[in-house]
XYZ file of C-alpha atoms in Angstrom:
630
model
C -35.367 -0.644 25.016
C -32.943 -3.396 23.994
C -33.745 -4.571 20.552
C -30.962 -7.175 20.124
C -29.233 -8.908 23.082
C -26.195 -11.272 22.749
C -25.003 -13.352 25.675
C -21.724 -15.180 25.570
C -21.849 -15.963 21.805
C -18.882 -18.106 20.355
C -18.359 -19.267 16.752
C -15.542 -21.322 15.219
C -14.680 -22.289 11.706
C -13.022 -25.722 12.196
C -10.042 -25.083 14.510
C -10.209 -21.326 14.040
C -12.075 -19.355 16.716
C -13.645 -16.313 15.206
C -15.681 -14.868 18.073
C -15.358 -15.954 21.606
C -17.925 -15.248 24.406
C -18.918 -11.819 23.098
C -21.878 -10.141 24.780
C -23.538 -6.869 23.635
C -26.828 -4.969 23.671
C -28.325 -3.005 20.861
C -31.050 -0.480 21.822
C -33.981 0.671 19.735
C -32.808 3.654 17.620
C -28.924 3.128 18.101
C -26.806 3.871 15.187
C -23.655 1.571 15.575
C -20.486 1.443 13.660
C -18.776 -1.955 13.642
C -14.993 -1.777 13.163
C -12.087 -4.229 13.249
C -9.283 -5.616 11.059
C -10.194 -7.564 7.910
C -10.982 -11.059 8.896
C -11.844 -10.155 12.536
C -15.425 -11.300 12.350
C -17.472 -8.294 11.500
C -19.476 -9.979 8.597
C -19.824 -13.036 10.682
C -21.526 -11.054 13.476
C -24.079 -9.824 10.981
C -24.657 -13.426 9.720
C -25.224 -14.531 13.377
C -27.745 -11.670 13.778
C -29.784 -12.657 10.714
C -29.636 -16.265 11.638
C -27.529 -17.212 8.422
C -25.088 -18.799 11.032
C -25.806 -20.459 14.420
C -23.385 -19.857 17.268
C -21.401 -22.791 18.769
C -22.563 -21.474 22.104
C -24.478 -18.517 23.620
C -27.501 -16.807 22.140
C -28.731 -13.739 20.300
C -32.227 -12.821 21.304
C -34.477 -10.193 19.871
C -38.349 -9.465 19.704
C -40.080 -10.191 16.503
C -38.829 -7.455 14.303
C -38.015 -6.843 10.548
C -34.336 -6.892 9.750
C -32.888 -5.601 6.470
C -29.387 -6.935 5.516
C -27.144 -5.658 2.761
C -24.220 -7.948 2.340
C -20.833 -6.500 1.164
C -20.850 -7.977 -2.317
C -24.687 -8.109 -2.811
C -25.651 -10.129 -5.931
C -28.889 -9.799 -7.790
C -30.165 -11.557 -10.937
C -33.287 -9.977 -12.453
C -34.843 -9.468 -15.981
C -36.472 -6.281 -14.663
C -35.384 -2.508 -15.260
C -33.604 -0.692 -12.322
C -36.938 1.131 -11.556
C -39.275 -1.939 -11.662
C -36.798 -4.021 -9.654
C -36.695 -1.438 -6.835
C -40.513 -1.015 -6.948
C -40.868 -4.797 -5.961
C -40.059 -3.755 -2.381
C -43.642 -2.305 -2.356
C -45.267 -5.310 -4.048
C -47.710 -5.746 -1.250
C -48.815 -2.160 -1.353
C -49.067 -2.158 -5.047
C -51.245 -5.203 -4.919
C -53.246 -3.298 -2.348
C -53.747 -0.391 -4.700
C -54.838 -2.787 -7.415
C -57.433 -4.445 -4.944
C -58.720 -0.831 -4.240
C -59.122 -0.090 -7.949
C -60.981 -3.310 -8.514
C -63.257 -2.527 -5.467
C -63.991 0.852 -7.030
C -65.243 -0.690 -10.168
C -67.357 -3.248 -8.305
C -68.918 -0.409 -6.185
C -69.747 1.504 -9.311
C -71.681 -1.525 -10.738
C -73.411 -2.634 -7.397
C -76.976 -1.659 -6.713
C -77.724 -4.123 -3.833
C -77.526 -1.815 -0.749
C -76.403 -4.464 1.702
C -73.615 -5.659 -0.518
C -72.859 -2.075 -1.376
C -72.482 -1.240 2.390
C -70.031 -4.284 2.753
C -68.018 -3.264 -0.313
C -67.785 0.309 1.144
C -66.595 -0.964 4.438
C -64.076 -3.158 2.854
C -62.981 -0.096 0.607
C -62.676 2.143 3.719
C -60.394 -0.486 5.459
C -58.111 -0.954 2.432
C -57.770 2.820 1.709
C -56.961 3.393 5.332
C -54.098 0.615 5.114
C -52.973 2.217 1.883
C -52.584 5.577 3.396
C -50.901 4.151 6.470
C -48.321 2.616 4.073
C -47.969 6.066 2.269
C -48.715 4.122 -0.978
C -49.320 7.443 -2.793
C -45.722 8.318 -2.416
C -44.058 5.154 -3.723
C -42.895 6.565 -6.982
C -41.418 9.661 -5.400
C -39.724 7.587 -2.666
C -38.112 5.200 -5.382
C -37.015 8.160 -7.474
C -35.575 9.948 -4.454
C -33.551 6.963 -3.152
C -32.285 6.006 -6.721
C -31.218 9.563 -7.440
C -29.746 9.827 -3.959
C -27.484 6.770 -4.519
C -26.219 8.054 -7.859
C -28.589 6.572 -10.560
C -29.817 9.239 -13.073
C -33.517 9.309 -14.285
C -32.377 8.414 -17.772
C -30.846 5.188 -16.363
C -34.080 3.926 -14.539
C -35.156 1.799 -17.742
C -31.722 0.105 -17.977
C -32.029 -3.698 -17.417
C -30.540 -4.876 -14.166
C -28.860 -7.710 -15.987
C -26.334 -5.242 -17.674
C -25.444 -3.487 -14.551
C -21.836 -3.716 -13.182
C -21.112 -5.276 -9.629
C -20.939 -1.803 -7.974
C -24.329 -0.765 -9.676
C -25.956 -3.947 -8.414
C -24.717 -3.314 -5.009
C -26.124 0.123 -5.036
C -29.407 -1.227 -6.366
C -29.570 -3.641 -3.298
C -28.860 -0.887 -0.990
C -31.730 1.027 -2.462
C -34.102 -1.911 -1.879
C -32.811 -2.174 1.839
C -33.456 1.227 2.573
C -36.839 1.359 0.960
C -37.926 -1.707 2.965
C -37.732 0.552 5.966
C -36.942 -2.313 8.443
C -36.851 -2.100 12.254
C -33.181 -3.064 12.104
C -30.808 -2.190 9.176
C -27.587 -4.078 8.830
C -25.270 -2.676 6.212
C -21.966 -4.217 5.330
C -19.681 -1.645 3.684
C -22.550 0.337 2.038
C -20.246 3.152 0.864
C -17.785 1.039 -1.278
C -19.442 1.877 -4.589
C -20.653 5.380 -3.828
C -19.154 8.741 -4.694
C -18.983 11.604 -2.265
C -22.410 13.078 -2.955
C -24.112 9.782 -2.702
C -22.358 9.060 0.563
C -23.320 12.472 1.965
C -26.960 11.700 0.812
C -26.781 8.240 2.698
C -25.420 10.003 5.849
C -28.508 12.310 6.070
C -30.929 9.323 5.243
C -29.401 7.257 7.993
C -29.106 10.092 10.411
C -32.779 10.658 10.385
C -33.685 7.033 9.985
C -36.322 6.076 12.718
C -35.206 2.488 13.006
C -32.021 0.904 14.302
C -28.737 0.717 12.176
C -25.550 -1.360 12.410
C -22.987 -0.529 9.801
C -19.695 -2.142 9.020
C -17.443 0.521 7.387
C -13.864 1.560 6.769
C -15.137 5.072 6.083
C -14.188 7.010 9.174
C -15.867 10.326 8.199
C -19.117 8.389 7.488
C -18.947 6.709 10.927
C -18.182 9.993 12.632
C -21.424 11.465 10.900
C -23.853 8.729 11.787
C -22.612 6.600 14.725
C -23.535 7.125 18.405
C -21.754 3.856 19.477
C -18.890 1.831 18.147
C -18.616 -1.922 18.419
C -14.955 -2.977 18.111
C -14.107 -6.597 17.259
C -10.578 -7.399 18.115
C -8.730 -10.625 19.289
C -12.034 -12.664 19.006
C -13.831 -10.299 21.388
C -16.399 -7.424 21.041
C -16.116 -4.064 23.051
C -18.606 -1.342 23.016
C -17.792 2.468 22.947
C -20.154 5.343 23.337
C -19.773 8.039 20.658
C -18.665 8.275 17.120
C -15.426 7.043 15.409
C -13.192 9.876 16.604
C -14.485 9.635 20.099
C -13.714 5.794 19.990
C -10.173 6.440 18.788
C -9.634 8.932 21.494
C -10.947 6.428 24.235
C -8.946 3.662 22.699
C -5.677 5.575 22.888
C -6.389 6.686 26.419
C -7.015 3.090 27.424
C -3.639 1.955 25.646
C -1.789 4.643 27.533
C -3.270 3.615 30.888
C -2.202 -0.068 29.987
C 1.154 1.097 29.104
C 1.645 3.118 32.147
C 0.257 0.171 34.353
C 2.737 -2.219 32.675
C 5.682 0.132 33.181
C 4.864 0.694 36.765
C 4.510 -2.997 37.389
C 7.902 -3.650 35.743
C 9.517 -1.055 37.862
C 7.988 -2.768 40.991
C 9.009 -6.176 39.903
C 12.575 -4.986 39.224
C 12.677 -3.434 42.750
C 11.463 -6.500 44.455
C 13.932 -8.598 42.572
C 16.836 -6.390 43.655
C 15.576 -6.653 47.236
C 15.545 -10.365 47.029
C 19.091 -10.409 45.681
C 20.414 -8.039 48.325
C 18.697 -10.230 51.147
C 20.106 -13.443 49.622
C 23.507 -11.969 49.568
C 23.463 -11.228 53.201
C 23.293 -14.960 53.861
C 21.536 -14.535 57.207
C 18.732 -16.862 58.102
C 16.328 -13.982 58.603
C 17.488 -12.302 55.360
C 17.014 -15.593 53.421
C 13.512 -16.101 54.636
C 12.453 -12.533 53.802
C 13.709 -13.099 50.386
C 11.752 -16.296 49.944
C 8.804 -14.648 51.190
C 9.105 -11.691 48.634
C 9.779 -14.328 45.880
C 6.522 -16.036 46.792
C 4.681 -12.598 46.561
C 6.360 -12.034 43.275
C 5.342 -15.423 41.948
C 1.719 -14.920 42.965
C 1.547 -11.417 41.298
C -0.824 -11.318 38.565
C 1.528 -10.032 35.686
C 0.305 -7.615 33.209
C 0.885 -8.525 29.608
C 2.907 -5.991 27.579
C 0.528 -3.873 25.486
C 0.816 -4.531 21.878
C 1.237 -1.364 19.736
C 0.392 -1.477 16.023
C 0.745 -5.210 15.762
C 0.089 -6.517 12.323
C 0.406 -3.051 10.780
C 2.397 -2.003 7.867
C 5.435 0.266 8.325
C 5.481 3.174 5.924
C 8.045 6.048 5.337
C 8.223 8.093 2.002
C 11.532 9.697 1.061
C 13.318 10.925 -2.114
C 16.769 11.408 -3.226
C 16.581 14.412 -5.411
C 14.808 17.788 -4.497
C 12.454 19.319 -6.966
C 12.086 23.051 -7.862
C 9.294 25.196 -6.616
C 7.210 24.764 -9.751
C 6.060 21.140 -9.900
C 3.263 21.118 -12.531
C 1.562 23.255 -14.977
C -1.608 22.261 -16.622
C -3.108 24.506 -19.331
C -6.270 24.349 -21.359
C -6.446 20.601 -21.033
C -9.396 18.775 -22.773
C -10.085 15.040 -23.091
C -12.802 13.132 -25.072
C -13.526 9.425 -25.622
C -16.763 8.541 -27.095
C -18.030 11.753 -25.347
C -16.319 14.820 -23.851
C -14.890 14.209 -20.440
C -13.498 17.541 -19.405
C -12.851 20.732 -21.246
C -10.357 23.678 -20.853
C -8.908 22.619 -17.479
C -6.041 24.743 -16.124
C -4.157 24.694 -12.666
C -0.742 24.680 -11.195
C 0.966 22.526 -8.472
C 3.736 23.857 -6.130
C 6.392 22.177 -4.077
C 4.978 21.083 -0.786
C 1.254 21.025 -1.990
C -0.952 18.197 -0.820
C -3.839 18.401 -3.271
C -7.006 16.294 -3.524
C -9.002 16.063 -6.634
C -12.829 15.802 -6.157
C -15.679 15.359 -8.493
C -18.521 13.059 -9.401
C -17.900 9.465 -10.847
C -17.029 9.637 -14.501
C -15.787 13.225 -14.611
C -12.233 12.159 -15.480
C -10.131 12.268 -12.196
C -8.260 9.111 -12.919
C -7.879 10.039 -16.490
C -6.307 13.354 -15.311
C -3.664 11.482 -13.254
C -3.100 9.221 -16.308
C -2.338 12.171 -18.613
C 0.058 13.599 -16.004
C 2.203 10.420 -15.857
C 1.926 9.998 -19.609
C -0.229 6.870 -19.926
C -3.012 8.936 -21.917
C -1.896 10.777 -24.899
C -5.121 11.691 -26.907
C -5.689 14.952 -25.046
C -5.627 18.695 -26.156
C -3.749 21.375 -24.077
C -0.362 21.190 -22.315
C 1.047 19.452 -19.258
C 4.520 20.419 -18.183
C 6.572 19.116 -15.229
C 8.947 21.340 -13.372
C 12.665 20.844 -12.723
C 13.837 17.626 -11.156
C 10.224 16.421 -10.627
C 10.302 12.528 -10.300
C 6.849 11.083 -10.293
C 5.548 8.113 -8.416
C 2.167 6.718 -9.353
C -0.130 4.598 -7.209
C -2.930 3.031 -9.435
C -6.317 1.907 -7.988
C -6.585 -0.826 -10.671
C -2.984 -2.264 -9.800
C -2.270 -2.477 -13.478
C 1.547 -1.722 -12.692
C 1.610 -5.152 -11.006
C 2.465 -8.331 -13.047
C -0.173 -10.849 -12.171
C 2.243 -13.804 -13.136
C 5.059 -12.796 -10.804
C 5.736 -13.823 -7.215
C 5.639 -10.938 -4.703
C 9.337 -11.124 -4.126
C 10.137 -10.872 -7.746
C 7.853 -8.040 -8.396
C 9.895 -5.904 -6.029
C 13.317 -7.374 -6.691
C 13.138 -7.113 -10.335
C 12.624 -3.309 -10.203
C 15.278 -2.985 -7.275
C 18.132 -5.447 -8.213
C 20.656 -3.395 -6.141
C 18.978 -4.668 -3.024
C 20.095 -8.044 -1.522
C 17.614 -10.900 -0.815
C 17.804 -10.139 2.928
C 16.969 -6.520 2.377
C 14.046 -7.447 0.097
C 12.643 -9.860 2.438
C 12.939 -7.499 5.352
C 11.071 -4.651 3.427
C 8.421 -7.148 2.491
C 8.133 -8.216 6.218
C 7.448 -4.591 7.255
C 4.499 -4.853 4.734
C 3.170 -7.909 6.377
C 4.575 -10.539 3.734
C 6.501 -12.980 6.076
C 7.892 -16.464 5.373
C 6.315 -18.203 2.266
C 4.062 -15.128 1.623
C 6.835 -13.685 -0.319
C 6.285 -16.528 -2.951
C 2.647 -15.701 -3.307
C 1.599 -15.060 -7.072
C 0.385 -11.449 -7.577
C -2.675 -12.433 -9.442
C -3.971 -14.492 -6.483
C -3.495 -11.853 -3.891
C -6.415 -9.990 -2.192
C -7.036 -6.346 -2.921
C -5.431 -5.501 0.460
C -2.404 -7.453 -0.329
C -1.976 -5.874 -3.766
C -2.260 -2.448 -2.130
C 0.661 -3.266 0.212
C 2.810 -4.386 -2.800
C 1.913 -1.139 -4.673
C 2.805 1.011 -1.636
C 6.200 -0.647 -1.203
C 7.033 -0.081 -4.820
C 6.004 3.595 -4.492
C 8.285 4.083 -1.524
C 11.157 2.309 -3.357
C 10.661 4.697 -6.456
C 12.162 7.639 -4.281
C 9.665 10.061 -6.061
C 9.342 13.539 -4.935
C 5.832 14.031 -6.561
C 3.370 11.349 -5.624
C 0.178 10.786 -7.739
C -2.145 8.532 -5.733
C -5.377 7.160 -7.111
C -7.682 5.916 -4.228
C -4.857 4.974 -2.078
C -7.079 3.910 0.981
C -9.496 1.681 -0.889
C -8.184 -1.651 0.049
C -6.657 -0.762 3.507
C -7.918 -1.525 6.852
C -8.325 1.453 9.342
C -4.850 0.871 10.964
C -3.141 0.787 7.670
C -5.018 4.057 6.599
C -3.726 5.740 9.719
C -0.123 4.478 9.048
C -0.426 5.847 5.554
C -1.739 9.155 6.650
C 1.104 9.680 9.047
C 3.630 8.667 6.537
C 2.142 11.126 3.899
C 2.070 14.006 6.576
C 5.723 13.462 7.238
C 6.623 13.246 3.535
C 8.606 16.470 2.340
C 7.582 16.161 -1.288
C 4.467 16.943 -3.156
C 1.094 15.132 -3.413
C -1.760 15.078 -5.878
C -4.352 12.494 -5.168
C -7.898 11.318 -6.021
C -9.849 9.930 -3.005
C -13.487 9.328 -1.824
C -12.217 8.975 1.752
C -13.306 12.213 3.207
C -11.577 11.584 6.591
C -8.193 10.978 4.690
C -8.858 14.014 2.530
C -9.548 16.115 5.616
C -6.417 14.969 7.335
C -3.947 15.192 4.298
C -5.073 17.891 1.826
C -3.888 21.559 1.958
C -5.958 22.320 -1.256
C -8.898 20.921 -3.044
C -9.431 20.903 -6.730
C -13.160 20.286 -7.708
C -13.271 18.892 -11.236
C -16.285 19.186 -13.417
C -16.764 18.589 -17.168
C -16.140 22.246 -18.027
C -14.134 23.744 -15.157
C -11.867 23.219 -12.184
C -12.271 25.081 -8.902
C -9.675 25.557 -6.307
C -10.267 25.661 -2.479
C -7.240 26.477 -0.260
C -7.725 24.195 2.576
C -8.795 20.499 3.812
C -12.100 18.790 3.024
C -13.826 20.579 5.970
C -12.847 23.998 4.684
C -13.986 22.962 1.062
C -17.476 21.950 2.367
C -17.731 25.163 4.486
C -16.861 27.256 1.445
C -19.407 25.221 -0.664
C -22.143 25.844 1.696
C -21.514 29.560 2.337
C -24.605 31.611 1.277
C -23.258 35.047 2.345
C -22.119 35.697 -1.270
C -24.502 34.997 -4.091
C -23.345 33.296 -7.401
C -24.106 36.730 -9.103
C -21.463 38.549 -6.855
C -18.989 35.799 -7.595
C -19.666 36.125 -11.333
C -18.883 39.863 -11.052
C -15.265 39.339 -9.931
C -12.725 39.952 -12.622
C -10.007 37.611 -13.568
C -7.495 39.894 -11.986
C -9.395 39.848 -8.683
C -9.573 36.067 -8.763
C -5.880 35.832 -9.545
C -5.030 38.336 -6.651
C -7.143 36.157 -4.235
C -5.215 33.069 -5.250
C -1.876 34.900 -4.653
C -3.024 36.241 -1.413
C -4.153 32.699 -0.371
C -0.784 31.256 -1.498
C 1.221 33.994 0.436
C -0.928 33.222 3.521
C 0.009 29.468 3.172
C 3.674 30.339 2.838
C 3.606 32.618 5.889
C 1.802 29.828 7.956
C 4.410 27.248 6.825
C 7.291 29.769 7.949
C 5.559 30.213 11.217
C 5.264 26.470 11.696
C 8.904 26.033 10.916
C 9.793 28.738 13.225
C 7.679 27.216 16.006
C 9.394 23.822 15.361
C 12.882 25.517 15.704
C 11.932 27.067 19.028
C 10.582 23.724 20.449
C 13.928 22.160 19.362
C 15.785 24.966 21.052
C 13.643 24.577 24.324
C 14.510 20.837 24.398
C 18.254 21.553 23.938
C 18.332 24.382 26.593
C 16.478 22.021 28.949
C 18.958 19.375 28.349
C 21.873 21.775 29.052
C 20.144 23.037 32.270
C 19.852 19.324 33.446
C 23.583 18.696 32.850
C 24.361 21.834 34.885
C 22.099 20.815 37.786
C 23.814 17.425 37.884
C 27.115 19.004 37.937
C 25.991 21.281 40.792
C 25.297 18.069 42.906
C 28.976 17.228 42.789
C 30.831 18.679 45.921
C 34.225 18.871 44.096
C 33.134 21.780 41.917
C 32.552 23.980 44.994
C 36.081 23.211 46.151
C 37.697 24.079 42.770
C 35.576 27.255 42.562
C 34.036 26.173 39.210
C 30.722 26.699 40.775
C 30.793 30.348 39.944
C 30.943 29.910 36.218
C 28.408 27.026 36.291
C 25.917 29.167 38.397
C 26.288 32.146 36.029
C 25.719 29.834 33.001
C 22.871 28.239 34.678
C 21.098 31.585 35.429
C 21.722 32.620 31.815
C 19.984 29.386 30.430
C 17.134 29.704 32.849
C 16.444 33.179 31.554
C 16.785 31.976 27.913
C 14.385 29.173 28.560
C 11.818 31.567 30.007
C 12.074 33.786 27.028
C 11.844 30.801 24.717
C 8.663 29.613 26.467
C 7.202 33.185 26.215
C 7.806 33.141 22.400
C 6.359 29.637 22.066
C 3.159 30.674 23.919
C 2.817 33.713 21.828
C 3.006 31.645 18.492
C 0.911 28.857 19.793
C -1.844 31.044 20.967
């Protein structure tokens, strides 16, 4: 059943049109992911649904329903504690409970039978309503949601007034969930959550009985909860059935169809134009008339616009000048404390070509670990040793490496004085800083703009060992995909911290799970890490029985397996290159065999012999390729 229906809705801010004639239907029980570039109109759509904005034209209709709305940067001012503030969601039910208790006292003191019957009747109605609202479970529900969203029981008495912006947003999310509305609108709900809290929220929304619309840049999250995607692009809204990955697949298929249709039409246009020229050059009356007729057809033809590929997207490519040795980093018995212990006796090694994700709850010291490796933190115990010719490039999530008082162009140029102004402006253009944008002051840039400047500085560092702290935090979906491709093509080594599970899943070849007193290694991506964490076929007791030698041998075997897989991948790539080269040589020979002169000269015998030999070679190469690919 349709619960929200939009018909030809348009909205403008001044001369800027944000949404133009959009129409959509939200069905009861839908879980919809809303995606689009920053500024495309996603939050505006939510404000239209909750009537905070009125459309210039068109309408959004819905039955009388309860709507819960979490804005992206939700703000709350309260003198209450965390726990008491969240309980205000159930104020009506709490007052109902108070009324029931007052009735109980009155019933105990009443001796008039007719009055007592009335009181008992009222008591029965109130208790039925209380049970219907599940008032008896308020405390357990409040505790469950707060703990699920990352609040510890010892924090429940903390005043709301002292919370950080991120904590207040989580508090508002808790209230929105506990209100249990018919329709839940969530704008970037995962921004201030760690991975365990995001996974908890996924499960909560997956089994939520109501309807959910969620704006998110977290692709893994959208894959887990969405059964439909709304894409807002170029002022319009398009609906796709399925989760985020299915949307991307369908979007790419659509793009390929558009590209093919455009190319086919261009070929047809060229063919018609050539025919027109030929007929005009004949200078006969009939030919000229035919040319004019074809020209009219061409003029009336509805031209297909050339599909835009990756418009408004940054261009990324990481490279380095100096090759490192095989041993990149050795961390041994590392401990860190501030006003409390952060982590203790941490040891691990990084080898050339590794792409390692560091996971762990907030506050466990993931960013601090990166700062120790780059030399920004000195007050630690243990050892950190870099290998031969290792050059570090560091991407900081707080952007403290940027000078807030400088212009964008100077921030890049001052560290790369060997580049000309034209080269600097070209590089900045590829990171979407064009025209006067290059003269913007760093301190006035948005988070996304600062991220682009930091990424450009990282590229120009020519580092062979990249340390990345939440590199996708301020990037839109397209930019994340570009970054992922660039990192997959990078021939160096990566060590990164991220809450973006889609990013981790695509990039990581190893996961390090950091806790206060240990670091565990998992040889694989995020999906492999989750699978291993959830395995129940081996008990913790059996794992504890393993000797240090057994664990070391397992690591060696895993490393050897990785190296073997890498060799096989390289061999497969060399075969693919040889196939392309052989097919090219065969094509050249086939073109020669179409020349009558080679038959007269007798050269055809050598060509035929070489052709047969290459065909046989190609057959063998394909057999080898199929065997390795299978």
